[in-house]
Amino acid sequence: MPSYLDLGVIAIVLISAILAMLRGFTREVLAIASWVAAAAAGYYLRDYLTPYLKPYISKEPGLSIAAATIIFFVALIVVSIITVNLSDAILDSKVGALDRSLGFLFGVARGFLLCVIGYVFFSMLDPVDRQPVWMREAKTRPLLESVGKDITAMLPDMTALVPRDVMNKFSKPKPEDAGGTPSDKPDAGNPEPSAPDADSPVPLPPSRNGGGDNGGKEP
């Protein structure tokens, strides 16, 4: 009997596949491409809009963020209109059946990828030994876990995206981590006196009469 995880994976994959089949492969791919194109437009064209926004937003990074956001949404609307008209024309053509079939396969892959991402995030929050029984005994768990490990292994090191000055700020050791507080360290100019050696003779105090070792008597 399938567990709750198996039923959830099947439901997500089927819903994604049916939606992609109705929309068509071309529309699904162009939808992703439109988001990428809009993001690129907002990033590279934001400097052309910032002079018009300076009277309203004078400080950075708010000025650049506002300009990039406006360009992103405008570009997304324009590109989406073009992609919808193009995909509808393809669906009504002779290759419409092939486009829907490819869309179904695309939806299956997309739905399974969403399940893998969800499983990976859930495993980060809750280790395998603490997961519920319906999740540990699911038939799809080994496949989700295997694909999730392969995907995470291909991801780049996210620390490379962090600015170097920020990394140095967090990686710089604190004074207490470097061997105690400054008050606990001996002063280099006033070193602490060392303990006398056990084998060295102890000097005797001088005589009160001013003499040496003979107690003030003449030889």
PDB file of C-alpha atoms in Angstrom:
ATOM      1  CA  MET A   1       0.000   0.000   0.000  1.00  0.00           C
ATOM      2  CA  PRO A   2       1.484   3.408  -0.935  1.00  0.00           C
ATOM      3  CA  SER A   3       2.239   5.809   1.888  1.00  0.00           C
ATOM      4  CA  TYR A   4       1.239   9.440   2.153  1.00  0.00           C
ATOM      5  CA  LEU A   5       4.531  10.477   0.563  1.00  0.00           C
ATOM      6  CA  ASP A   6       3.947   8.190  -2.422  1.00  0.00           C
ATOM      7  CA  LEU A   7       0.432   9.524  -2.912  1.00  0.00           C
ATOM      8  CA  GLY A   8       1.662  13.098  -2.661  1.00  0.00           C
ATOM      9  CA  VAL A   9       4.392  12.527  -5.254  1.00  0.00           C
ATOM     10  CA  ILE A  10       1.934  10.874  -7.641  1.00  0.00           C
ATOM     11  CA  ALA A  11      -0.581  13.702  -7.233  1.00  0.00           C
ATOM     12  CA  ILE A  12       1.980  16.474  -7.788  1.00  0.00           C
ATOM     13  CA  VAL A  13       3.465  14.765 -10.840  1.00  0.00           C
ATOM     14  CA  LEU A  14       0.046  14.130 -12.424  1.00  0.00           C
ATOM     15  CA  ILE A  15      -1.193  17.681 -11.816  1.00  0.00           C
ATOM     16  CA  SER A  16       1.991  19.144 -13.262  1.00  0.00           C
ATOM     17  CA  ALA A  17       1.825  16.806 -16.270  1.00  0.00           C
ATOM     18  CA  ILE A  18      -1.827  17.579 -17.038  1.00  0.00           C
ATOM     19  CA  LEU A  19      -1.307  21.336 -16.789  1.00  0.00           C
ATOM     20  CA  ALA A  20       1.749  21.164 -19.023  1.00  0.00           C
ATOM     21  CA  MET A  21      -0.126  19.031 -21.551  1.00  0.00           C
ATOM     22  CA  LEU A  22      -2.965  21.551 -21.737  1.00  0.00           C
ATOM     23  CA  ARG A  23      -0.589  24.473 -22.098  1.00  0.00           C
ATOM     24  CA  GLY A  24       1.810  22.724 -24.445  1.00  0.00           C
ATOM     25  CA  PHE A  25       5.542  22.199 -24.344  1.00  0.00           C
ATOM     26  CA  THR A  26       6.309  25.395 -26.214  1.00  0.00           C
ATOM     27  CA  ARG A  27       4.365  27.548 -23.802  1.00  0.00           C
ATOM     28  CA  GLU A  28       5.961  25.938 -20.758  1.00  0.00           C
ATOM     29  CA  VAL A  29       9.472  26.429 -22.069  1.00  0.00           C
ATOM     30  CA  LEU A  30       8.781  29.974 -23.233  1.00  0.00           C
ATOM     31  CA  ALA A  31       7.255  30.791 -19.846  1.00  0.00           C
ATOM     32  CA  ILE A  32      10.539  29.913 -18.160  1.00  0.00           C
ATOM     33  CA  ALA A  33      12.459  31.796 -20.835  1.00  0.00           C
ATOM     34  CA  SER A  34      10.283  34.871 -20.299  1.00  0.00           C
ATOM     35  CA  TRP A  35      11.181  34.995 -16.597  1.00  0.00           C
ATOM     36  CA  VAL A  36      14.876  34.667 -17.422  1.00  0.00           C
ATOM     37  CA  ALA A  37      14.631  37.365 -20.101  1.00  0.00           C
ATOM     38  CA  ALA A  38      12.761  39.716 -17.764  1.00  0.00           C
ATOM     39  CA  ALA A  39      15.343  39.214 -15.026  1.00  0.00           C
ATOM     40  CA  ALA A  40      18.180  39.902 -17.473  1.00  0.00           C
ATOM     41  CA  ALA A  41      16.424  43.037 -18.727  1.00  0.00           C
ATOM     42  CA  GLY A  42      15.971  44.349 -15.206  1.00  0.00           C
ATOM     43  CA  TYR A  43      19.619  43.719 -14.360  1.00  0.00           C
ATOM     44  CA  TYR A  44      21.233  45.177 -17.475  1.00  0.00           C
ATOM     45  CA  LEU A  45      18.789  48.024 -18.233  1.00  0.00           C
ATOM     46  CA  ARG A  46      18.230  49.431 -14.752  1.00  0.00           C
ATOM     47  CA  ASP A  47      20.831  52.170 -15.254  1.00  0.00           C
ATOM     48  CA  TYR A  48      18.726  53.699 -18.047  1.00  0.00           C
ATOM     49  CA  LEU A  49      15.798  54.211 -15.659  1.00  0.00           C
ATOM     50  CA  THR A  50      17.627  55.413 -12.551  1.00  0.00           C
ATOM     51  CA  PRO A  51      17.939  59.079 -13.733  1.00  0.00           C
ATOM     52  CA  TYR A  52      14.134  59.330 -13.902  1.00  0.00           C
ATOM     53  CA  LEU A  53      13.700  57.864 -10.411  1.00  0.00           C
ATOM     54  CA  LYS A  54      16.333  59.968  -8.620  1.00  0.00           C
ATOM     55  CA  PRO A  55      13.871  62.788  -7.737  1.00  0.00           C
ATOM     56  CA  TYR A  56      11.797  60.216  -5.834  1.00  0.00           C
ATOM     57  CA  ILE A  57      14.461  57.778  -4.581  1.00  0.00           C
ATOM     58  CA  SER A  58      17.874  59.290  -3.929  1.00  0.00           C
ATOM     59  CA  LYS A  59      19.671  56.598  -1.956  1.00  0.00           C
ATOM     60  CA  GLU A  60      21.224  53.340  -3.059  1.00  0.00           C
ATOM     61  CA  PRO A  61      20.545  50.441  -3.229  1.00  0.00           C
ATOM     62  CA  GLY A  62      16.873  51.402  -3.198  1.00  0.00           C
ATOM     63  CA  LEU A  63      17.230  53.332  -6.454  1.00  0.00           C
ATOM     64  CA  SER A  64      18.726  50.406  -8.380  1.00  0.00           C
ATOM     65  CA  ILE A  65      16.288  47.908  -6.875  1.00  0.00           C
ATOM     66  CA  ALA A  66      13.278  50.032  -7.816  1.00  0.00           C
ATOM     67  CA  ALA A  67      14.530  50.536 -11.378  1.00  0.00           C
ATOM     68  CA  ALA A  68      15.292  46.844 -11.857  1.00  0.00           C
ATOM     69  CA  THR A  69      11.896  45.829 -10.449  1.00  0.00           C
ATOM     70  CA  ILE A  70       9.956  48.145 -12.754  1.00  0.00           C
ATOM     71  CA  ILE A  71      11.867  46.978 -15.827  1.00  0.00           C
ATOM     72  CA  PHE A  72      11.446  43.347 -14.767  1.00  0.00           C
ATOM     73  CA  PHE A  73       7.651  43.489 -14.586  1.00  0.00           C
ATOM     74  CA  VAL A  74       7.301  45.514 -17.780  1.00  0.00           C
ATOM     75  CA  ALA A  75       9.536  43.092 -19.677  1.00  0.00           C
ATOM     76  CA  LEU A  76       7.730  40.091 -18.187  1.00  0.00           C
ATOM     77  CA  ILE A  77       4.337  41.358 -19.359  1.00  0.00           C
ATOM     78  CA  VAL A  78       5.588  42.107 -22.867  1.00  0.00           C
ATOM     79  CA  VAL A  79       7.427  38.808 -23.285  1.00  0.00           C
ATOM     80  CA  SER A  80       4.509  36.825 -21.815  1.00  0.00           C
ATOM     81  CA  ILE A  81       2.089  38.303 -24.362  1.00  0.00           C
ATOM     82  CA  ILE A  82       4.424  37.286 -27.180  1.00  0.00           C
ATOM     83  CA  THR A  83       4.961  33.766 -25.843  1.00  0.00           C
ATOM     84  CA  VAL A  84       1.236  33.147 -25.306  1.00  0.00           C
ATOM     85  CA  ASN A  85       0.379  34.137 -28.872  1.00  0.00           C
ATOM     86  CA  LEU A  86       3.223  32.025 -30.243  1.00  0.00           C
ATOM     87  CA  SER A  87       2.335  28.953 -28.201  1.00  0.00           C
ATOM     88  CA  ASP A  88      -1.357  29.202 -29.135  1.00  0.00           C
ATOM     89  CA  ALA A  89      -0.406  29.326 -32.798  1.00  0.00           C
ATOM     90  CA  ILE A  90       1.695  26.183 -32.395  1.00  0.00           C
ATOM     91  CA  LEU A  91      -1.082  24.323 -30.555  1.00  0.00           C
ATOM     92  CA  ASP A  92      -3.515  25.070 -33.387  1.00  0.00           C
ATOM     93  CA  SER A  93      -1.067  23.879 -36.029  1.00  0.00           C
ATOM     94  CA  LYS A  94      -0.327  20.349 -37.232  1.00  0.00           C
ATOM     95  CA  VAL A  95       2.307  19.832 -34.556  1.00  0.00           C
ATOM     96  CA  GLY A  96      -0.162  20.613 -31.775  1.00  0.00           C
ATOM     97  CA  ALA A  97      -0.470  16.957 -30.722  1.00  0.00           C
ATOM     98  CA  LEU A  98       3.297  16.571 -30.555  1.00  0.00           C
ATOM     99  CA  ASP A  99       3.562  19.793 -28.575  1.00  0.00           C
ATOM    100  CA  ARG A 100       1.034  18.528 -26.035  1.00  0.00           C
ATOM    101  CA  SER A 101       2.787  15.165 -25.741  1.00  0.00           C
ATOM    102  CA  LEU A 102       6.112  16.840 -25.097  1.00  0.00           C
ATOM    103  CA  GLY A 103       4.359  19.118 -22.638  1.00  0.00           C
ATOM    104  CA  PHE A 104       3.095  16.084 -20.721  1.00  0.00           C
ATOM    105  CA  LEU A 105       6.634  14.702 -20.411  1.00  0.00           C
ATOM    106  CA  PHE A 106       7.900  18.112 -19.382  1.00  0.00           C
ATOM    107  CA  GLY A 107       5.212  18.313 -16.707  1.00  0.00           C
ATOM    108  CA  VAL A 108       6.198  14.908 -15.320  1.00  0.00           C
ATOM    109  CA  ALA A 109       9.828  15.991 -15.020  1.00  0.00           C
ATOM    110  CA  ARG A 110       8.868  19.327 -13.481  1.00  0.00           C
ATOM    111  CA  GLY A 111       6.536  17.756 -10.935  1.00  0.00           C
ATOM    112  CA  PHE A 112       9.123  15.195  -9.886  1.00  0.00           C
ATOM    113  CA  LEU A 113      11.751  17.931  -9.558  1.00  0.00           C
ATOM    114  CA  LEU A 114       9.427  19.879  -7.265  1.00  0.00           C
ATOM    115  CA  CYS A 115       9.006  16.766  -5.116  1.00  0.00           C
ATOM    116  CA  VAL A 116      12.776  16.294  -4.922  1.00  0.00           C
ATOM    117  CA  ILE A 117      13.311  19.913  -3.865  1.00  0.00           C
ATOM    118  CA  GLY A 118      10.604  19.615  -1.224  1.00  0.00           C
ATOM    119  CA  TYR A 119      12.093  16.390   0.127  1.00  0.00           C
ATOM    120  CA  VAL A 120      15.590  17.895   0.302  1.00  0.00           C
ATOM    121  CA  PHE A 121      14.379  20.913   2.280  1.00  0.00           C
ATOM    122  CA  PHE A 122      12.313  18.720   4.597  1.00  0.00           C
ATOM    123  CA  SER A 123      15.325  16.466   5.219  1.00  0.00           C
ATOM    124  CA  MET A 124      17.413  19.513   6.157  1.00  0.00           C
ATOM    125  CA  LEU A 125      14.872  20.500   8.796  1.00  0.00           C
ATOM    126  CA  ASP A 126      14.126  16.981  10.023  1.00  0.00           C
ATOM    127  CA  PRO A 127      16.794  14.219   9.816  1.00  0.00           C
ATOM    128  CA  VAL A 128      15.906  10.810   8.413  1.00  0.00           C
ATOM    129  CA  ASP A 129      15.878   9.093  11.812  1.00  0.00           C
ATOM    130  CA  ARG A 130      13.301  11.611  13.071  1.00  0.00           C
ATOM    131  CA  GLN A 131      11.029  11.502  10.026  1.00  0.00           C
ATOM    132  CA  PRO A 132       7.566   9.935  10.349  1.00  0.00           C
ATOM    133  CA  VAL A 133       7.016   6.296   9.439  1.00  0.00           C
ATOM    134  CA  TRP A 134       4.972   7.073   6.332  1.00  0.00           C
ATOM    135  CA  MET A 135       7.957   9.003   5.002  1.00  0.00           C
ATOM    136  CA  ARG A 136      10.688   6.524   5.913  1.00  0.00           C
ATOM    137  CA  GLU A 137       8.796   3.560   4.454  1.00  0.00           C
ATOM    138  CA  ALA A 138       7.713   5.295   1.236  1.00  0.00           C
ATOM    139  CA  LYS A 139       8.608   3.532  -2.002  1.00  0.00           C
ATOM    140  CA  THR A 140       9.600   6.823  -3.632  1.00  0.00           C
ATOM    141  CA  ARG A 141      11.913   7.946  -0.814  1.00  0.00           C
ATOM    142  CA  PRO A 142      15.101   6.211  -2.104  1.00  0.00           C
ATOM    143  CA  LEU A 143      14.629   7.767  -5.548  1.00  0.00           C
ATOM    144  CA  LEU A 144      13.929  11.222  -4.110  1.00  0.00           C
ATOM    145  CA  GLU A 145      16.945  10.970  -1.832  1.00  0.00           C
ATOM    146  CA  SER A 146      19.273   9.776  -4.609  1.00  0.00           C
ATOM    147  CA  VAL A 147      18.243  12.490  -7.071  1.00  0.00           C
ATOM    148  CA  GLY A 148      18.388  15.104  -4.313  1.00  0.00           C
ATOM    149  CA  LYS A 149      21.991  14.176  -3.484  1.00  0.00           C
ATOM    150  CA  ASP A 150      22.957  14.381  -7.157  1.00  0.00           C
ATOM    151  CA  ILE A 151      21.379  17.826  -7.506  1.00  0.00           C
ATOM    152  CA  THR A 152      22.965  19.240  -4.351  1.00  0.00           C
ATOM    153  CA  ALA A 153      26.359  17.894  -5.451  1.00  0.00           C
ATOM    154  CA  MET A 154      26.092  19.840  -8.721  1.00  0.00           C
ATOM    155  CA  LEU A 155      25.226  23.129  -7.006  1.00  0.00           C
ATOM    156  CA  PRO A 156      28.070  25.663  -6.754  1.00  0.00           C
ATOM    157  CA  ASP A 157      29.572  26.775  -3.474  1.00  0.00           C
ATOM    158  CA  MET A 158      27.269  29.557  -2.274  1.00  0.00           C
ATOM    159  CA  THR A 159      30.067  31.174  -0.264  1.00  0.00           C
ATOM    160  CA  ALA A 160      31.592  32.333  -3.552  1.00  0.00           C
ATOM    161  CA  LEU A 161      28.599  34.656  -3.989  1.00  0.00           C
ATOM    162  CA  VAL A 162      29.223  36.415  -0.658  1.00  0.00           C
ATOM    163  CA  PRO A 163      31.410  39.555  -0.855  1.00  0.00           C
ATOM    164  CA  ARG A 164      34.943  39.074   0.426  1.00  0.00           C
ATOM    165  CA  ASP A 165      34.733  41.867   3.004  1.00  0.00           C
ATOM    166  CA  VAL A 166      31.650  40.258   4.524  1.00  0.00           C
ATOM    167  CA  MET A 167      33.369  36.863   4.686  1.00  0.00           C
ATOM    168  CA  ASN A 168      36.432  38.431   6.336  1.00  0.00           C
ATOM    169  CA  LYS A 169      34.208  40.140   8.881  1.00  0.00           C
ATOM    170  CA  PHE A 170      32.636  36.872   9.965  1.00  0.00           C
ATOM    171  CA  SER A 171      35.797  34.785   9.695  1.00  0.00           C
ATOM    172  CA  LYS A 172      37.948  37.191  11.782  1.00  0.00           C
ATOM    173  CA  PRO A 173      38.609  35.588  15.206  1.00  0.00           C
ATOM    174  CA  LYS A 174      37.398  37.372  18.288  1.00  0.00           C
ATOM    175  CA  PRO A 175      39.857  38.404  21.058  1.00  0.00           C
ATOM    176  CA  GLU A 176      38.493  35.795  23.462  1.00  0.00           C
ATOM    177  CA  ASP A 177      38.843  33.104  20.776  1.00  0.00           C
ATOM    178  CA  ALA A 178      42.534  33.912  20.255  1.00  0.00           C
ATOM    179  CA  GLY A 179      43.605  32.730  23.702  1.00  0.00           C
ATOM    180  CA  GLY A 180      41.623  34.646  26.294  1.00  0.00           C
ATOM    181  CA  THR A 181      40.857  38.288  26.917  1.00  0.00           C
ATOM    182  CA  PRO A 182      43.616  40.936  26.741  1.00  0.00           C
ATOM    183  CA  SER A 183      43.569  41.240  30.533  1.00  0.00           C
ATOM    184  CA  ASP A 184      44.429  37.544  30.858  1.00  0.00           C
ATOM    185  CA  LYS A 185      47.572  37.844  28.713  1.00  0.00           C
ATOM    186  CA  PRO A 186      50.893  38.924  30.347  1.00  0.00           C
ATOM    187  CA  ASP A 187      52.284  42.269  29.265  1.00  0.00           C
ATOM    188  CA  ALA A 188      55.198  41.926  26.866  1.00  0.00           C
ATOM    189  CA  GLY A 189      57.002  44.857  28.528  1.00  0.00           C
ATOM    190  CA  ASN A 190      56.560  43.511  32.075  1.00  0.00           C
ATOM    191  CA  PRO A 191      57.051  39.760  31.957  1.00  0.00           C
ATOM    192  CA  GLU A 192      55.980  37.774  34.973  1.00  0.00           C
ATOM    193  CA  PRO A 193      58.839  36.656  37.277  1.00  0.00           C
ATOM    194  CA  SER A 194      59.826  33.063  36.799  1.00  0.00           C
ATOM    195  CA  ALA A 195      59.900  30.617  39.697  1.00  0.00           C
ATOM    196  CA  PRO A 196      63.365  29.917  41.167  1.00  0.00           C
ATOM    197  CA  ASP A 197      65.093  26.728  40.207  1.00  0.00           C
ATOM    198  CA  ALA A 198      65.067  24.028  42.888  1.00  0.00           C
ATOM    199  CA  ASP A 199      68.782  23.230  42.322  1.00  0.00           C
ATOM    200  CA  SER A 200      70.054  26.815  42.553  1.00  0.00           C
ATOM    201  CA  PRO A 201      71.351  27.974  45.984  1.00  0.00           C
ATOM    202  CA  VAL A 202      69.267  30.392  47.949  1.00  0.00           C
ATOM    203  CA  PRO A 203      71.223  33.630  48.675  1.00  0.00           C
ATOM    204  CA  LEU A 204      71.701  34.459  52.385  1.00  0.00           C
ATOM    205  CA  PRO A 205      70.711  37.890  53.696  1.00  0.00           C
ATOM    206  CA  PRO A 206      73.645  40.234  54.558  1.00  0.00           C
ATOM    207  CA  SER A 207      74.734  40.648  58.199  1.00  0.00           C
ATOM    208  CA  ARG A 208      73.500  43.617  60.199  1.00  0.00           C
ATOM    209  CA  ASN A 209      77.083  44.522  61.284  1.00  0.00           C
ATOM    210  CA  GLY A 210      78.043  45.194  57.698  1.00  0.00           C
ATOM    211  CA  GLY A 211      80.453  42.262  57.573  1.00  0.00           C
ATOM    212  CA  GLY A 212      80.553  39.489  55.108  1.00  0.00           C
ATOM    213  CA  ASP A 213      80.367  35.834  55.851  1.00  0.00           C
ATOM    214  CA  ASN A 214      82.584  36.206  59.016  1.00  0.00           C
ATOM    215  CA  GLY A 215      79.923  38.072  60.952  1.00  0.00           C
ATOM    216  CA  GLY A 216      81.876  41.377  60.947  1.00  0.00           C
ATOM    217  CA  LYS A 217      85.114  39.920  62.524  1.00  0.00           C
ATOM    218  CA  GLU A 218      88.534  40.728  61.170  1.00  0.00           C
ATOM    219  CA  PRO A 219      90.461  37.803  59.755  1.00  0.00           C
TER     220      PRO A 219
END
